[in-house]
Amino acid sequence: MFPNPTDTRTLIPFVDSLTILPKTIVADAGYGSEGNLDYLDQIDVEHLIKYNAFDKEQKRSYKSSDKNRKNWEYVAEENYFVHPDGTKYYFSHISRKKNTSGFVQIIHVYKPTNPEEAPQKSFNYNWHYEELKEQETSKLLSPEGSRIFAQRKIDVEPVFGQIKANLGFTRFHLRGKEKVKVDIELALMANNLRKYNLRKAS
């Protein structure tokens, strides 16, 4: 149990608390930050985790959009991008952004020579995160990756629905980490007993 306000900041503390590392971690888009994917790579734990824009990027409209950087030409020798309309965006500088978990993102900023006429005055590109997302996309769209990720919806998601809909457990009744832990354990126990009784009756 973690008091962090977003899923993103719970993955690393959770993994650090494990005495035995899992072979593979499967999680939804709330956990697909650059820091989390980078951390799992560093400790050699395989992962299937959607990043925030994953579903949007699979849509046909996005794949053909000029917002998709894959539709831009990149000239490595001179380090500039070419917008589909022909506008060139040259590398300007690097910006470092430290998030609340302490992870530092290295952002490359690109700007056009004619900002007043350009479709956008500048854009940021995170080369490391883009590489991580490319690797994650390849795994998620593979037959085996798709099968494993789909199984997560069967194994994990129904439990939350059962607790909320069948037991009416939509919020914690106690305060404090230890008491909240007891609270959710009682709810999970009640859900297991309910399923056991239903199976026994059938």
C-alpha positions as a Markdown table, in Angstrom:
| # | Residue | x | y | z |
|---|---|---|---|---|
| 1 | Met | 0.0 | 0.0 | 0.0 |
| 2 | Phe | 1.4 | 3.4 | -1.0 |
| 3 | Pro | 0.1 | 6.9 | -0.3 |
| 4 | Asn | 1.5 | 8.2 | -3.6 |
| 5 | Pro | -1.1 | 10.2 | -5.5 |
| 6 | Thr | -0.4 | 8.6 | -8.9 |
| 7 | Asp | 0.3 | 5.0 | -10.0 |
| 8 | Thr | 3.6 | 6.1 | -11.7 |
| 9 | Arg | 5.3 | 6.7 | -8.3 |
| 10 | Thr | 4.2 | 3.3 | -6.8 |
| 11 | Leu | 5.9 | 0.9 | -9.1 |
| 12 | Ile | 9.6 | 1.3 | -8.0 |
| 13 | Pro | 8.8 | 1.3 | -4.2 |
| 14 | Phe | 6.7 | -1.8 | -4.8 |
| 15 | Val | 9.4 | -3.7 | -6.7 |
| 16 | Asp | 12.0 | -2.6 | -4.1 |
| 17 | Ser | 9.8 | -4.2 | -1.4 |
| 18 | Leu | 9.8 | -7.6 | -3.0 |
| 19 | Thr | 12.2 | -10.3 | -1.7 |
| 20 | Ile | 12.1 | -12.2 | -5.0 |
| 21 | Leu | 11.9 | -10.3 | -8.3 |
| 22 | Pro | 9.3 | -11.5 | -10.7 |
| 23 | Lys | 10.3 | -12.7 | -14.2 |
| 24 | Thr | 7.9 | -10.3 | -15.9 |
| 25 | Ile | 5.8 | -7.3 | -14.7 |
| 26 | Val | 2.6 | -6.5 | -16.6 |
| 27 | Ala | 0.9 | -3.1 | -15.9 |
| 28 | Asp | -1.4 | -0.5 | -17.4 |
| 29 | Ala | -0.5 | 2.9 | -18.8 |
| 30 | Gly | -0.4 | 4.5 | -15.3 |
| 31 | Tyr | 2.9 | 2.9 | -14.8 |
| 32 | Gly | 4.6 | 3.5 | -18.1 |
| 33 | Ser | 6.8 | 6.4 | -17.3 |
| 34 | Glu | 10.4 | 6.7 | -18.6 |
| 35 | Gly | 11.7 | 6.3 | -15.1 |
| 36 | Asn | 9.8 | 3.1 | -14.4 |
| 37 | Leu | 10.8 | 1.5 | -17.8 |
| 38 | Asp | 14.4 | 2.5 | -17.3 |
| 39 | Tyr | 14.5 | 1.2 | -13.8 |
| 40 | Leu | 13.1 | -2.2 | -14.8 |
| 41 | Asp | 15.7 | -2.5 | -17.6 |
| 42 | Gln | 18.4 | -1.7 | -15.1 |
| 43 | Ile | 17.4 | -4.5 | -12.7 |
| 44 | Asp | 16.8 | -7.0 | -15.7 |
| 45 | Val | 13.1 | -7.5 | -15.1 |
| 46 | Glu | 11.1 | -8.1 | -18.2 |
| 47 | His | 8.0 | -5.9 | -18.6 |
| 48 | Leu | 4.9 | -5.3 | -20.6 |
| 49 | Ile | 3.7 | -1.8 | -19.7 |
| 50 | Lys | 1.7 | 0.6 | -21.8 |
| 51 | Tyr | 2.8 | 4.2 | -21.7 |
| 52 | Asn | 0.2 | 7.0 | -21.6 |
| 53 | Ala | 0.0 | 7.6 | -25.4 |
| 54 | Phe | 0.2 | 3.9 | -26.5 |
| 55 | Asp | -3.5 | 3.4 | -27.4 |
| 56 | Lys | -3.6 | 6.8 | -29.2 |
| 57 | Glu | -0.6 | 6.0 | -31.2 |
| 58 | Gln | -2.1 | 2.8 | -32.5 |
| 59 | Lys | -5.0 | 4.6 | -34.1 |
| 60 | Arg | -5.0 | 5.1 | -37.9 |
| 61 | Ser | -5.6 | 8.8 | -37.6 |
| 62 | Tyr | -2.5 | 9.3 | -35.5 |
| 63 | Lys | -0.3 | 7.1 | -37.7 |
| 64 | Ser | -1.0 | 9.4 | -40.6 |
| 65 | Ser | -0.9 | 12.6 | -38.6 |
| 66 | Asp | 1.9 | 15.2 | -38.8 |
| 67 | Lys | 1.9 | 15.0 | -34.9 |
| 68 | Asn | 3.5 | 11.6 | -35.3 |
| 69 | Arg | 7.3 | 12.2 | -35.4 |
| 70 | Lys | 7.6 | 9.0 | -37.5 |
| 71 | Asn | 6.1 | 11.0 | -40.4 |
| 72 | Trp | 8.9 | 13.5 | -40.1 |
| 73 | Glu | 12.3 | 13.0 | -41.7 |
| 74 | Tyr | 15.3 | 13.1 | -39.4 |
| 75 | Val | 18.7 | 14.1 | -40.8 |
| 76 | Ala | 21.2 | 12.6 | -38.3 |
| 77 | Glu | 24.4 | 14.2 | -39.8 |
| 78 | Glu | 23.1 | 17.7 | -39.0 |
| 79 | Asn | 20.7 | 16.8 | -36.2 |
| 80 | Tyr | 17.5 | 18.3 | -37.5 |
| 81 | Phe | 13.9 | 17.1 | -38.2 |
| 82 | Val | 11.8 | 18.0 | -41.3 |
| 83 | His | 8.1 | 18.6 | -40.8 |
| 84 | Pro | 5.9 | 17.0 | -43.5 |
| 85 | Asp | 5.3 | 20.5 | -44.9 |
| 86 | Gly | 9.1 | 21.0 | -45.4 |
| 87 | Thr | 9.9 | 23.1 | -42.3 |
| 88 | Lys | 13.2 | 22.2 | -40.8 |
| 89 | Tyr | 13.6 | 22.1 | -37.0 |
| 90 | Tyr | 17.3 | 22.3 | -35.9 |
| 91 | Phe | 18.6 | 21.1 | -32.5 |
| 92 | Ser | 18.7 | 24.1 | -30.1 |
| 93 | His | 19.7 | 22.9 | -26.7 |
| 94 | Ile | 19.2 | 20.3 | -24.0 |
| 95 | Ser | 16.7 | 20.8 | -21.1 |
| 96 | Arg | 16.9 | 18.6 | -18.0 |
| 97 | Lys | 13.7 | 18.0 | -16.2 |
| 98 | Lys | 13.6 | 16.4 | -12.7 |
| 99 | Asn | 10.3 | 14.8 | -11.7 |
| 100 | Thr | 8.9 | 14.3 | -8.3 |
| 101 | Ser | 10.5 | 10.8 | -8.0 |
| 102 | Gly | 13.9 | 12.2 | -8.7 |
| 103 | Phe | 14.3 | 10.9 | -12.2 |
| 104 | Val | 15.9 | 13.3 | -14.6 |
| 105 | Gln | 14.6 | 13.5 | -18.1 |
| 106 | Ile | 16.9 | 14.7 | -20.8 |
| 107 | Ile | 14.9 | 16.7 | -23.4 |
| 108 | His | 16.3 | 17.8 | -26.7 |
| 109 | Val | 14.7 | 21.0 | -27.9 |
| 110 | Tyr | 14.4 | 21.7 | -31.7 |
| 111 | Lys | 13.5 | 25.0 | -33.2 |
| 112 | Pro | 12.9 | 26.2 | -36.8 |
| 113 | Thr | 14.8 | 29.0 | -38.4 |
| 114 | Asn | 11.5 | 30.8 | -39.2 |
| 115 | Pro | 9.4 | 30.4 | -36.1 |
| 116 | Glu | 6.8 | 32.9 | -37.2 |
| 117 | Glu | 5.9 | 30.9 | -40.3 |
| 118 | Ala | 6.5 | 27.4 | -38.8 |
| 119 | Pro | 3.6 | 25.1 | -37.8 |
| 120 | Gln | 5.0 | 25.2 | -34.2 |
| 121 | Lys | 7.7 | 27.4 | -32.7 |
| 122 | Ser | 9.6 | 24.5 | -31.2 |
| 123 | Phe | 9.2 | 20.9 | -30.0 |
| 124 | Asn | 10.8 | 18.7 | -27.4 |
| 125 | Tyr | 12.2 | 15.2 | -28.2 |
| 126 | Asn | 13.2 | 12.7 | -25.5 |
| 127 | Trp | 15.5 | 10.3 | -27.4 |
| 128 | His | 15.8 | 7.8 | -24.5 |
| 129 | Tyr | 12.1 | 7.7 | -23.7 |
| 130 | Glu | 11.3 | 7.3 | -27.4 |
| 131 | Glu | 13.6 | 4.3 | -27.6 |
| 132 | Leu | 12.0 | 2.8 | -24.5 |
| 133 | Lys | 8.5 | 3.3 | -26.0 |
| 134 | Glu | 9.6 | 1.8 | -29.3 |
| 135 | Gln | 10.8 | -1.4 | -27.5 |
| 136 | Glu | 7.7 | -1.6 | -25.4 |
| 137 | Thr | 5.4 | -1.2 | -28.4 |
| 138 | Ser | 7.2 | -4.0 | -30.2 |
| 139 | Lys | 6.7 | -6.3 | -27.2 |
| 140 | Leu | 3.0 | -5.3 | -26.6 |
| 141 | Leu | 2.1 | -5.8 | -30.3 |
| 142 | Ser | 3.8 | -9.1 | -30.6 |
| 143 | Pro | 1.5 | -12.2 | -30.5 |
| 144 | Glu | 3.0 | -13.4 | -27.1 |
| 145 | Gly | 2.9 | -9.9 | -25.6 |
| 146 | Ser | -0.7 | -9.3 | -26.7 |
| 147 | Arg | -1.7 | -12.6 | -25.2 |
| 148 | Ile | 0.0 | -11.9 | -21.9 |
| 149 | Phe | -1.3 | -8.4 | -21.6 |
| 150 | Ala | -4.9 | -9.5 | -22.4 |
| 151 | Gln | -4.7 | -12.1 | -19.7 |
| 152 | Arg | -4.1 | -9.3 | -17.2 |
| 153 | Lys | -7.6 | -8.0 | -17.8 |
| 154 | Ile | -8.9 | -11.5 | -16.9 |
| 155 | Asp | -6.8 | -12.1 | -13.9 |
| 156 | Val | -6.6 | -8.7 | -12.3 |
| 157 | Glu | -9.3 | -6.3 | -13.4 |
| 158 | Pro | -12.4 | -8.4 | -12.4 |
| 159 | Val | -11.3 | -8.4 | -8.7 |
| 160 | Phe | -11.6 | -4.6 | -8.5 |
| 161 | Gly | -15.1 | -4.7 | -10.1 |
| 162 | Gln | -16.2 | -7.5 | -7.8 |
| 163 | Ile | -15.1 | -5.6 | -4.7 |
| 164 | Lys | -16.8 | -2.4 | -5.8 |
| 165 | Ala | -20.0 | -3.8 | -7.3 |
| 166 | Asn | -20.6 | -6.9 | -5.1 |
| 167 | Leu | -19.3 | -5.7 | -1.8 |
| 168 | Gly | -19.9 | -2.0 | -2.1 |
| 169 | Phe | -16.3 | -1.3 | -1.2 |
| 170 | Thr | -15.5 | 2.0 | -2.9 |
| 171 | Arg | -13.4 | 3.8 | -0.3 |
| 172 | Phe | -11.3 | 3.0 | 2.7 |
| 173 | His | -12.9 | 3.3 | 6.1 |
| 174 | Leu | -9.8 | 3.7 | 8.2 |
| 175 | Arg | -6.8 | 6.0 | 8.3 |
| 176 | Gly | -3.1 | 5.2 | 8.5 |
| 177 | Lys | -1.1 | 2.8 | 6.4 |
| 178 | Glu | -1.4 | -0.2 | 8.7 |
| 179 | Lys | -5.1 | 0.3 | 9.2 |
| 180 | Val | -5.7 | 0.7 | 5.5 |
| 181 | Lys | -3.8 | -2.5 | 4.9 |
| 182 | Val | -6.2 | -4.3 | 7.3 |
| 183 | Asp | -9.1 | -2.7 | 5.6 |
| 184 | Ile | -8.2 | -3.9 | 2.1 |
| 185 | Glu | -7.2 | -7.4 | 3.4 |
| 186 | Leu | -10.7 | -7.8 | 5.0 |
| 187 | Ala | -12.3 | -6.8 | 1.7 |
| 188 | Leu | -10.2 | -9.2 | -0.3 |
| 189 | Met | -10.9 | -12.0 | 2.2 |
| 190 | Ala | -14.6 | -11.3 | 2.0 |
| 191 | Asn | -14.4 | -11.4 | -1.8 |
| 192 | Asn | -12.6 | -14.8 | -1.7 |
| 193 | Leu | -15.1 | -16.3 | 0.7 |
| 194 | Arg | -18.0 | -15.1 | -1.5 |
| 195 | Lys | -16.4 | -16.7 | -4.6 |
| 196 | Tyr | -15.7 | -19.9 | -2.6 |
| 197 | Asn | -19.3 | -20.1 | -1.4 |
| 198 | Leu | -20.7 | -19.5 | -4.9 |
| 199 | Arg | -18.4 | -22.3 | -6.3 |
| 200 | Lys | -19.4 | -24.6 | -3.4 |
| 201 | Ala | -23.1 | -24.0 | -4.0 |
| 202 | Ser | -22.8 | -24.8 | -7.7 |
